[in-house]
Amino acid sequence: MAATDAGLKAGLDALPLLPANRAPLATEHPWPAGAKAAMFLSFDVDAESAWTAKDPARYGELVTMSFGGYEARVGTPKLLQLLRELGLKATFFITGWSVEAHPAMCEAILKDGHEIGHHGFHHVMPQPGDPMLVEEVDRGLETLKRRLGVVPRGYRAPSGEFCEELRVLLKDRGLVYTSSFRDDVRPYRHLLADNTPGLVELPVTACYDDWLLGLSQRYSRHTLLTREQVLSIWTDELAEIREWGGMVTTVLHPQCSGRPMRLKLLREFLQHTQSLKDVWIATGTEIADHFIACESKA
């Protein structure tokens, strides 16, 4: 047996015969005001840090940086205008770097009354044993507090990855909820490796990640789907979730959904959702607080 094959076998043999996430199944709590389903309306504000996290040298590639810079110049202002027009509040998960580099953009989000969540500092993907893990969390927290006066209650993992060290760290730092996992259609509470309760999870709905549906950039080659294709995906997912009584969670990026065609698409989708009259569109804190209240009664 080759050495590489032997190493693979040893690694596979060492895997626990247990689910990676051992949290109990989500409880089917009723939604407020008789709503059939919920929507966690959320945005990830990465700006240029989306492109520099894996290679800081890209900062010198000015066209690459311009994809992220679009967020502050056009994308975020247009999205804020749309949310004002529709009377909606959302959660914006912002990297600490974006706050430092684009303070006016972040202050505008805060001024409009939206929730601001933690999204790391440099948008570095959390990995087991990562020596930057604590710094990424703590520097992001410090920046949000110092620059915006915000102590965030929610966290979304950069690049959508997690590890046990991060679950413990976020609990230690006083965060209330995370929105990163993709394993349910309802909120649930994490169970840490030591069998103590962790944060509330507001699971992400993968098909509502606009990054995967049409970001065209040389480092992220996703096919640009048409408005009709994406609208069909989103409305079909929502229709079935309403039947299930579950929740959808958006992961929208101003450098994607702040583009003209994408903004039109988002406007139509949100107007459609509002017209249903039975979907609770809420921030992460509102949904987490509702879950905690139901949890305490149970």
mmCIF file of C-alpha atoms in Angstrom:
data_model
loop_
_atom_site.group_PDB
_atom_site.id
_atom_site.type_symbol
_atom_site.label_atom_id
_atom_site.label_comp_id
_atom_site.label_asym_id
_atom_site.label_seq_id
_atom_site.Cartn_x
_atom_site.Cartn_y
_atom_site.Cartn_z
ATOM 1 C CA MET A 1 0.000 0.000 0.000
ATOM 2 C CA ALA A 2 1.345 3.396 -0.963
ATOM 3 C CA ALA A 3 2.229 5.783 1.846
ATOM 4 C CA THR A 4 -0.443 8.227 0.764
ATOM 5 C CA ASP A 5 -3.052 5.457 0.686
ATOM 6 C CA ALA A 6 -1.973 4.322 4.144
ATOM 7 C CA GLY A 7 -2.286 7.847 5.473
ATOM 8 C CA LEU A 8 -5.757 8.178 3.982
ATOM 9 C CA LYS A 9 -6.858 4.878 5.517
ATOM 10 C CA ALA A 10 -5.506 5.867 8.926
ATOM 11 C CA GLY A 11 -7.350 9.143 8.759
ATOM 12 C CA LEU A 12 -10.602 7.517 7.717
ATOM 13 C CA ASP A 13 -10.301 4.825 10.395
ATOM 14 C CA ALA A 14 -9.847 7.557 13.020
ATOM 15 C CA LEU A 15 -13.110 9.314 12.111
ATOM 16 C CA PRO A 16 -15.759 9.107 14.865
ATOM 17 C CA LEU A 17 -18.826 7.137 13.846
ATOM 18 C CA LEU A 18 -20.969 10.079 14.888
ATOM 19 C CA PRO A 19 -22.550 13.082 13.168
ATOM 20 C CA ALA A 20 -20.171 16.033 12.876
ATOM 21 C CA ASN A 21 -22.909 18.236 14.371
ATOM 22 C CA ARG A 22 -24.504 16.531 17.369
ATOM 23 C CA ALA A 23 -27.050 19.229 18.187
ATOM 24 C CA PRO A 24 -30.574 17.926 18.879
ATOM 25 C CA LEU A 25 -33.071 18.201 16.051
ATOM 26 C CA ALA A 26 -34.702 21.601 15.657
ATOM 27 C CA THR A 27 -38.011 22.062 17.445
ATOM 28 C CA GLU A 28 -40.985 23.233 15.386
ATOM 29 C CA HIS A 29 -41.879 26.371 17.314
ATOM 30 C CA PRO A 30 -44.667 28.570 15.880
ATOM 31 C CA TRP A 31 -43.683 31.827 14.201
ATOM 32 C CA PRO A 32 -44.947 35.195 15.510
ATOM 33 C CA ALA A 33 -48.340 36.624 14.528
ATOM 34 C CA GLY A 34 -49.494 33.422 12.896
ATOM 35 C CA ALA A 35 -46.877 33.483 10.138
ATOM 36 C CA LYS A 36 -46.434 30.236 8.213
ATOM 37 C CA ALA A 37 -42.706 30.711 7.637
ATOM 38 C CA ALA A 38 -39.827 33.070 8.306
ATOM 39 C CA MET A 39 -37.145 34.768 6.261
ATOM 40 C CA PHE A 40 -33.871 35.848 7.769
ATOM 41 C CA LEU A 41 -32.938 38.715 5.458
ATOM 42 C CA SER A 42 -29.182 39.091 5.648
ATOM 43 C CA PHE A 43 -26.250 40.507 3.706
ATOM 44 C CA ASP A 44 -22.495 39.866 3.865
ATOM 45 C CA VAL A 45 -20.418 43.020 3.471
ATOM 46 C CA ASP A 46 -16.931 41.860 2.519
ATOM 47 C CA ALA A 47 -15.810 44.649 0.161
ATOM 48 C CA GLU A 48 -12.211 44.079 -0.957
ATOM 49 C CA SER A 49 -11.546 41.635 1.894
ATOM 50 C CA ALA A 50 -13.436 38.993 -0.085
ATOM 51 C CA TRP A 51 -10.486 38.968 -2.497
ATOM 52 C CA THR A 52 -7.511 39.666 -0.218
ATOM 53 C CA ALA A 53 -8.243 37.043 2.468
ATOM 54 C CA LYS A 54 -6.508 34.245 0.571
ATOM 55 C CA ASP A 55 -3.861 36.409 -1.087
ATOM 56 C CA PRO A 56 -3.057 39.872 0.306
ATOM 57 C CA ALA A 57 -0.999 40.606 -2.832
ATOM 58 C CA ARG A 58 -4.259 40.971 -4.733
ATOM 59 C CA TYR A 59 -4.655 44.379 -3.101
ATOM 60 C CA GLY A 60 -2.375 45.642 -5.855
ATOM 61 C CA GLU A 61 -4.686 44.235 -8.539
ATOM 62 C CA LEU A 62 -6.898 47.270 -8.816
ATOM 63 C CA VAL A 63 -9.535 45.836 -11.154
ATOM 64 C CA THR A 64 -9.966 42.834 -8.863
ATOM 65 C CA MET A 65 -10.300 45.246 -5.943
ATOM 66 C CA SER A 66 -12.911 47.227 -7.829
ATOM 67 C CA PHE A 67 -15.360 44.323 -7.550
ATOM 68 C CA GLY A 68 -15.254 44.748 -3.775
ATOM 69 C CA GLY A 69 -15.070 48.521 -3.929
ATOM 70 C CA TYR A 70 -18.396 48.557 -5.767
ATOM 71 C CA GLU A 71 -20.073 47.779 -2.442
ATOM 72 C CA ALA A 72 -19.279 51.167 -0.941
ATOM 73 C CA ARG A 73 -19.583 53.209 -4.119
ATOM 74 C CA VAL A 74 -22.882 51.831 -5.438
ATOM 75 C CA GLY A 75 -24.076 48.440 -4.158
ATOM 76 C CA THR A 76 -24.754 49.105 -0.490
ATOM 77 C CA PRO A 77 -26.379 52.535 -1.019
ATOM 78 C CA LYS A 78 -28.713 51.022 -3.618
ATOM 79 C CA LEU A 79 -29.628 48.131 -1.319
ATOM 80 C CA LEU A 80 -30.283 50.494 1.583
ATOM 81 C CA GLN A 81 -32.545 52.558 -0.658
ATOM 82 C CA LEU A 82 -34.456 49.407 -1.656
ATOM 83 C CA LEU A 83 -34.923 48.341 1.953
ATOM 84 C CA ARG A 84 -36.213 51.804 2.857
ATOM 85 C CA GLU A 85 -38.700 51.669 -0.003
ATOM 86 C CA LEU A 86 -39.979 48.262 1.122
ATOM 87 C CA GLY A 87 -39.963 49.118 4.822
ATOM 88 C CA LEU A 88 -37.676 46.198 5.688
ATOM 89 C CA LYS A 89 -34.906 45.765 8.229
ATOM 90 C CA ALA A 90 -32.061 43.340 7.619
ATOM 91 C CA THR A 91 -28.863 42.072 9.206
ATOM 92 C CA PHE A 92 -25.536 43.058 7.649
ATOM 93 C CA PHE A 93 -22.568 40.859 8.590
ATOM 94 C CA ILE A 94 -19.530 43.094 8.083
ATOM 95 C CA THR A 95 -15.813 42.326 8.172
ATOM 96 C CA GLY A 96 -13.756 44.553 10.440
ATOM 97 C CA TRP A 97 -11.540 45.473 7.496
ATOM 98 C CA SER A 98 -14.572 46.792 5.615
ATOM 99 C CA VAL A 99 -15.509 48.966 8.588
ATOM 100 C CA GLU A 100 -12.009 50.452 8.724
ATOM 101 C CA ALA A 101 -11.754 50.951 4.958
ATOM 102 C CA HIS A 102 -15.328 52.116 4.276
ATOM 103 C CA PRO A 103 -16.627 53.735 7.486
ATOM 104 C CA ALA A 104 -19.228 55.909 5.732
ATOM 105 C CA MET A 105 -20.829 52.841 4.128
ATOM 106 C CA CYS A 106 -21.059 51.040 7.458
ATOM 107 C CA GLU A 107 -22.320 54.129 9.279
ATOM 108 C CA ALA A 108 -25.100 54.427 6.674
ATOM 109 C CA ILE A 109 -26.165 50.826 7.381
ATOM 110 C CA LEU A 110 -26.279 51.587 11.092
ATOM 111 C CA LYS A 111 -28.105 54.888 10.584
ATOM 112 C CA ASP A 112 -30.888 53.125 8.673
ATOM 113 C CA GLY A 113 -31.563 50.942 11.702
ATOM 114 C CA HIS A 114 -30.273 47.635 10.392
ATOM 115 C CA GLU A 115 -28.597 45.048 12.592
ATOM 116 C CA ILE A 116 -24.829 44.724 12.228
ATOM 117 C CA GLY A 117 -23.267 41.311 12.739
ATOM 118 C CA HIS A 118 -19.711 39.998 13.040
ATOM 119 C CA HIS A 119 -18.032 38.576 9.921
ATOM 120 C CA GLY A 120 -14.418 38.282 10.997
ATOM 121 C CA PHE A 121 -11.818 40.938 10.366
ATOM 122 C CA HIS A 122 -9.928 39.945 7.195
ATOM 123 C CA HIS A 123 -12.578 37.459 5.966
ATOM 124 C CA VAL A 124 -10.161 34.605 6.710
ATOM 125 C CA MET A 125 -11.860 31.203 6.553
ATOM 126 C CA PRO A 126 -11.904 29.668 10.069
ATOM 127 C CA GLN A 127 -10.051 26.345 10.168
ATOM 128 C CA PRO A 128 -9.269 23.905 13.013
ATOM 129 C CA GLY A 129 -6.020 24.891 14.699
ATOM 130 C CA ASP A 130 -5.843 28.217 12.851
ATOM 131 C CA PRO A 131 -3.472 30.510 14.777
ATOM 132 C CA MET A 132 -5.399 33.560 13.466
ATOM 133 C CA LEU A 133 -8.757 32.371 14.820
ATOM 134 C CA VAL A 134 -8.774 34.361 18.070
ATOM 135 C CA GLU A 135 -7.342 37.489 16.444
ATOM 136 C CA GLU A 136 -9.932 37.421 13.654
ATOM 137 C CA VAL A 137 -12.784 37.242 16.174
ATOM 138 C CA ASP A 138 -11.397 39.701 18.716
ATOM 139 C CA ARG A 139 -10.158 42.273 16.211
ATOM 140 C CA GLY A 140 -13.511 42.206 14.460
ATOM 141 C CA LEU A 141 -15.334 42.725 17.757
ATOM 142 C CA GLU A 142 -13.023 45.573 18.739
ATOM 143 C CA THR A 143 -13.462 47.328 15.403
ATOM 144 C CA LEU A 144 -17.256 47.137 15.450
ATOM 145 C CA LYS A 145 -17.277 48.558 18.983
ATOM 146 C CA ARG A 146 -14.715 51.307 18.384
ATOM 147 C CA ARG A 147 -15.837 52.496 14.948
ATOM 148 C CA LEU A 148 -19.613 51.927 15.141
ATOM 149 C CA GLY A 149 -20.423 51.541 18.834
ATOM 150 C CA VAL A 150 -21.837 48.090 18.080
ATOM 151 C CA VAL A 151 -21.573 44.975 20.235
ATOM 152 C CA PRO A 152 -22.811 42.345 17.787
ATOM 153 C CA ARG A 153 -25.090 39.512 18.839
ATOM 154 C CA GLY A 154 -24.715 37.487 15.654
ATOM 155 C CA TYR A 155 -21.822 36.004 13.701
ATOM 156 C CA ARG A 156 -21.481 34.590 10.205
ATOM 157 C CA ALA A 157 -18.354 32.642 9.360
ATOM 158 C CA PRO A 158 -16.247 34.058 6.513
ATOM 159 C CA SER A 159 -16.334 31.698 3.521
ATOM 160 C CA GLY A 160 -18.944 29.685 5.403
ATOM 161 C CA GLU A 161 -16.655 27.403 7.429
ATOM 162 C CA PHE A 162 -16.604 26.536 11.140
ATOM 163 C CA CYS A 163 -14.727 24.491 13.722
ATOM 164 C CA GLU A 164 -15.185 23.500 17.359
ATOM 165 C CA GLU A 165 -12.636 26.059 18.565
ATOM 166 C CA LEU A 166 -14.710 28.794 16.960
ATOM 167 C CA ARG A 167 -17.960 27.565 18.513
ATOM 168 C CA VAL A 168 -16.352 27.718 21.964
ATOM 169 C CA LEU A 169 -14.686 31.094 21.308
ATOM 170 C CA LEU A 170 -17.911 32.768 20.184
ATOM 171 C CA LYS A 171 -19.740 31.529 23.274
ATOM 172 C CA ASP A 172 -16.897 32.793 25.463
ATOM 173 C CA ARG A 173 -17.087 36.216 23.798
ATOM 174 C CA GLY A 174 -20.810 36.518 24.508
ATOM 175 C CA LEU A 175 -22.262 36.129 21.017
ATOM 176 C CA VAL A 176 -25.885 34.916 20.931
ATOM 177 C CA TYR A 177 -26.305 33.353 17.513
ATOM 178 C CA THR A 178 -24.458 32.237 14.420
ATOM 179 C CA SER A 179 -25.747 31.897 10.859
ATOM 180 C CA SER A 180 -23.272 29.662 9.085
ATOM 181 C CA PHE A 181 -24.379 26.018 9.016
ATOM 182 C CA ARG A 182 -26.463 24.492 6.241
ATOM 183 C CA ASP A 183 -28.039 21.525 7.946
ATOM 184 C CA ASP A 184 -31.591 22.562 8.826
ATOM 185 C CA VAL A 185 -34.584 24.695 7.862
ATOM 186 C CA ARG A 186 -35.307 25.887 11.409
ATOM 187 C CA PRO A 187 -33.266 27.502 14.183
ATOM 188 C CA TYR A 188 -31.625 25.209 16.720
ATOM 189 C CA ARG A 189 -29.073 25.414 19.526
ATOM 190 C CA HIS A 190 -25.552 24.118 19.086
ATOM 191 C CA LEU A 191 -24.200 21.414 21.363
ATOM 192 C CA LEU A 192 -20.506 21.817 22.102
ATOM 193 C CA ALA A 193 -18.081 18.903 22.289
ATOM 194 C CA ASP A 194 -18.198 19.035 26.098
ATOM 195 C CA ASN A 195 -22.008 18.568 25.918
ATOM 196 C CA THR A 196 -22.758 22.127 27.046
ATOM 197 C CA PRO A 197 -25.126 24.324 25.006
ATOM 198 C CA GLY A 198 -23.610 26.671 22.454
ATOM 199 C CA LEU A 199 -25.026 29.509 20.374
ATOM 200 C CA VAL A 200 -28.333 29.518 18.539
ATOM 201 C CA GLU A 201 -27.920 28.601 14.865
ATOM 202 C CA LEU A 202 -29.952 30.315 12.150
ATOM 203 C CA PRO A 203 -29.108 27.982 9.262
ATOM 204 C CA VAL A 204 -28.190 29.350 5.867
ATOM 205 C CA THR A 205 -30.261 28.414 2.808
ATOM 206 C CA ALA A 206 -27.653 27.567 0.179
ATOM 207 C CA CYS A 207 -29.710 28.556 -2.867
ATOM 208 C CA TYR A 208 -30.137 32.109 -1.482
ATOM 209 C CA ASP A 209 -26.386 32.737 -1.680
ATOM 210 C CA ASP A 210 -26.132 35.164 -4.590
ATOM 211 C CA TRP A 211 -22.366 34.574 -4.839
ATOM 212 C CA LEU A 212 -23.097 31.123 -6.255
ATOM 213 C CA LEU A 213 -25.731 32.332 -8.717
ATOM 214 C CA GLY A 214 -23.931 34.826 -10.831
ATOM 215 C CA LEU A 215 -20.742 36.477 -9.625
ATOM 216 C CA SER A 216 -18.524 36.753 -12.707
ATOM 217 C CA GLN A 217 -14.936 37.483 -11.756
ATOM 218 C CA ARG A 218 -11.710 35.797 -12.750
ATOM 219 C CA TYR A 219 -11.168 34.357 -9.268
ATOM 220 C CA SER A 220 -14.784 33.227 -8.912
ATOM 221 C CA ARG A 221 -16.096 31.780 -12.139
ATOM 222 C CA HIS A 222 -19.775 31.160 -11.538
ATOM 223 C CA THR A 223 -22.159 31.098 -14.472
ATOM 224 C CA LEU A 224 -24.207 34.280 -14.624
ATOM 225 C CA LEU A 225 -27.771 33.018 -14.251
ATOM 226 C CA THR A 226 -30.634 35.047 -15.653
ATOM 227 C CA ARG A 227 -33.178 36.914 -13.586
ATOM 228 C CA GLU A 228 -35.846 34.368 -14.546
ATOM 229 C CA GLN A 229 -33.679 31.434 -13.474
ATOM 230 C CA VAL A 230 -32.814 32.876 -10.074
ATOM 231 C CA LEU A 231 -36.343 34.119 -9.400
ATOM 232 C CA SER A 232 -37.651 30.635 -10.154
ATOM 233 C CA ILE A 233 -35.173 29.068 -7.722
ATOM 234 C CA TRP A 234 -35.979 31.535 -4.976
ATOM 235 C CA THR A 235 -39.765 31.476 -5.296
ATOM 236 C CA ASP A 236 -39.894 27.659 -5.531
ATOM 237 C CA GLU A 237 -37.734 27.280 -2.432
ATOM 238 C CA LEU A 238 -39.892 29.739 -0.511
ATOM 239 C CA ALA A 239 -43.124 28.049 -1.609
ATOM 240 C CA GLU A 240 -42.018 24.691 -0.230
ATOM 241 C CA ILE A 241 -40.586 26.202 2.955
ATOM 242 C CA ARG A 242 -43.979 27.791 3.605
ATOM 243 C CA GLU A 243 -45.531 24.333 3.381
ATOM 244 C CA TRP A 244 -42.942 22.998 5.803
ATOM 245 C CA GLY A 245 -43.359 25.924 8.206
ATOM 246 C CA GLY A 246 -39.621 26.563 8.105
ATOM 247 C CA MET A 247 -37.222 29.432 7.539
ATOM 248 C CA VAL A 248 -35.098 30.648 4.645
ATOM 249 C CA THR A 249 -31.893 32.600 5.179
ATOM 250 C CA THR A 250 -30.402 34.826 2.511
ATOM 251 C CA VAL A 251 -26.680 35.386 2.009
ATOM 252 C CA LEU A 252 -26.630 38.434 -0.247
ATOM 253 C CA HIS A 253 -23.541 40.455 -1.133
ATOM 254 C CA PRO A 254 -23.671 44.113 -2.212
ATOM 255 C CA GLN A 255 -21.050 43.383 -4.883
ATOM 256 C CA CYS A 256 -23.535 40.883 -6.371
ATOM 257 C CA SER A 257 -27.072 41.931 -5.463
ATOM 258 C CA GLY A 258 -26.212 45.610 -5.665
ATOM 259 C CA ARG A 259 -25.708 45.291 -9.430
ATOM 260 C CA PRO A 260 -28.593 46.645 -11.560
ATOM 261 C CA MET A 261 -30.133 43.396 -12.810
ATOM 262 C CA ARG A 262 -29.611 41.692 -9.452
ATOM 263 C CA LEU A 263 -31.208 44.588 -7.593
ATOM 264 C CA LYS A 264 -34.249 44.349 -9.866
ATOM 265 C CA LEU A 265 -34.399 40.619 -9.156
ATOM 266 C CA LEU A 266 -34.146 41.130 -5.397
ATOM 267 C CA ARG A 267 -36.821 43.846 -5.487
ATOM 268 C CA GLU A 268 -39.235 41.522 -7.291
ATOM 269 C CA PHE A 269 -38.508 38.643 -4.945
ATOM 270 C CA LEU A 270 -38.963 40.680 -1.778
ATOM 271 C CA GLN A 271 -42.163 42.244 -3.111
ATOM 272 C CA HIS A 272 -43.427 38.740 -3.903
ATOM 273 C CA THR A 273 -42.556 37.587 -0.383
ATOM 274 C CA GLN A 274 -44.320 40.556 1.190
ATOM 275 C CA SER A 275 -47.415 39.922 -0.947
ATOM 276 C CA LEU A 276 -47.797 36.449 0.578
ATOM 277 C CA LYS A 277 -48.697 38.077 3.918
ATOM 278 C CA ASP A 278 -47.626 34.991 5.890
ATOM 279 C CA VAL A 279 -43.819 35.137 5.831
ATOM 280 C CA TRP A 280 -42.151 36.852 8.785
ATOM 281 C CA ILE A 281 -39.200 38.828 7.348
ATOM 282 C CA ALA A 282 -36.874 39.577 10.233
ATOM 283 C CA THR A 283 -33.347 40.264 11.441
ATOM 284 C CA GLY A 284 -31.147 37.657 13.028
ATOM 285 C CA THR A 285 -31.591 39.079 16.508
ATOM 286 C CA GLU A 286 -35.387 39.042 16.160
ATOM 287 C CA ILE A 287 -35.405 35.405 15.079
ATOM 288 C CA ALA A 288 -32.842 34.324 17.689
ATOM 289 C CA ASP A 289 -34.769 36.096 20.463
ATOM 290 C CA HIS A 290 -37.986 34.419 19.321
ATOM 291 C CA PHE A 291 -36.289 31.022 19.387
ATOM 292 C CA ILE A 292 -34.842 31.654 22.856
ATOM 293 C CA ALA A 293 -38.273 32.707 24.175
ATOM 294 C CA CYS A 294 -39.870 29.553 22.764
ATOM 295 C CA GLU A 295 -36.988 27.459 24.090
ATOM 296 C CA SER A 296 -37.403 28.841 27.605
ATOM 297 C CA LYS A 297 -41.159 28.124 27.585
ATOM 298 C CA ALA A 298 -40.537 24.574 26.432
#
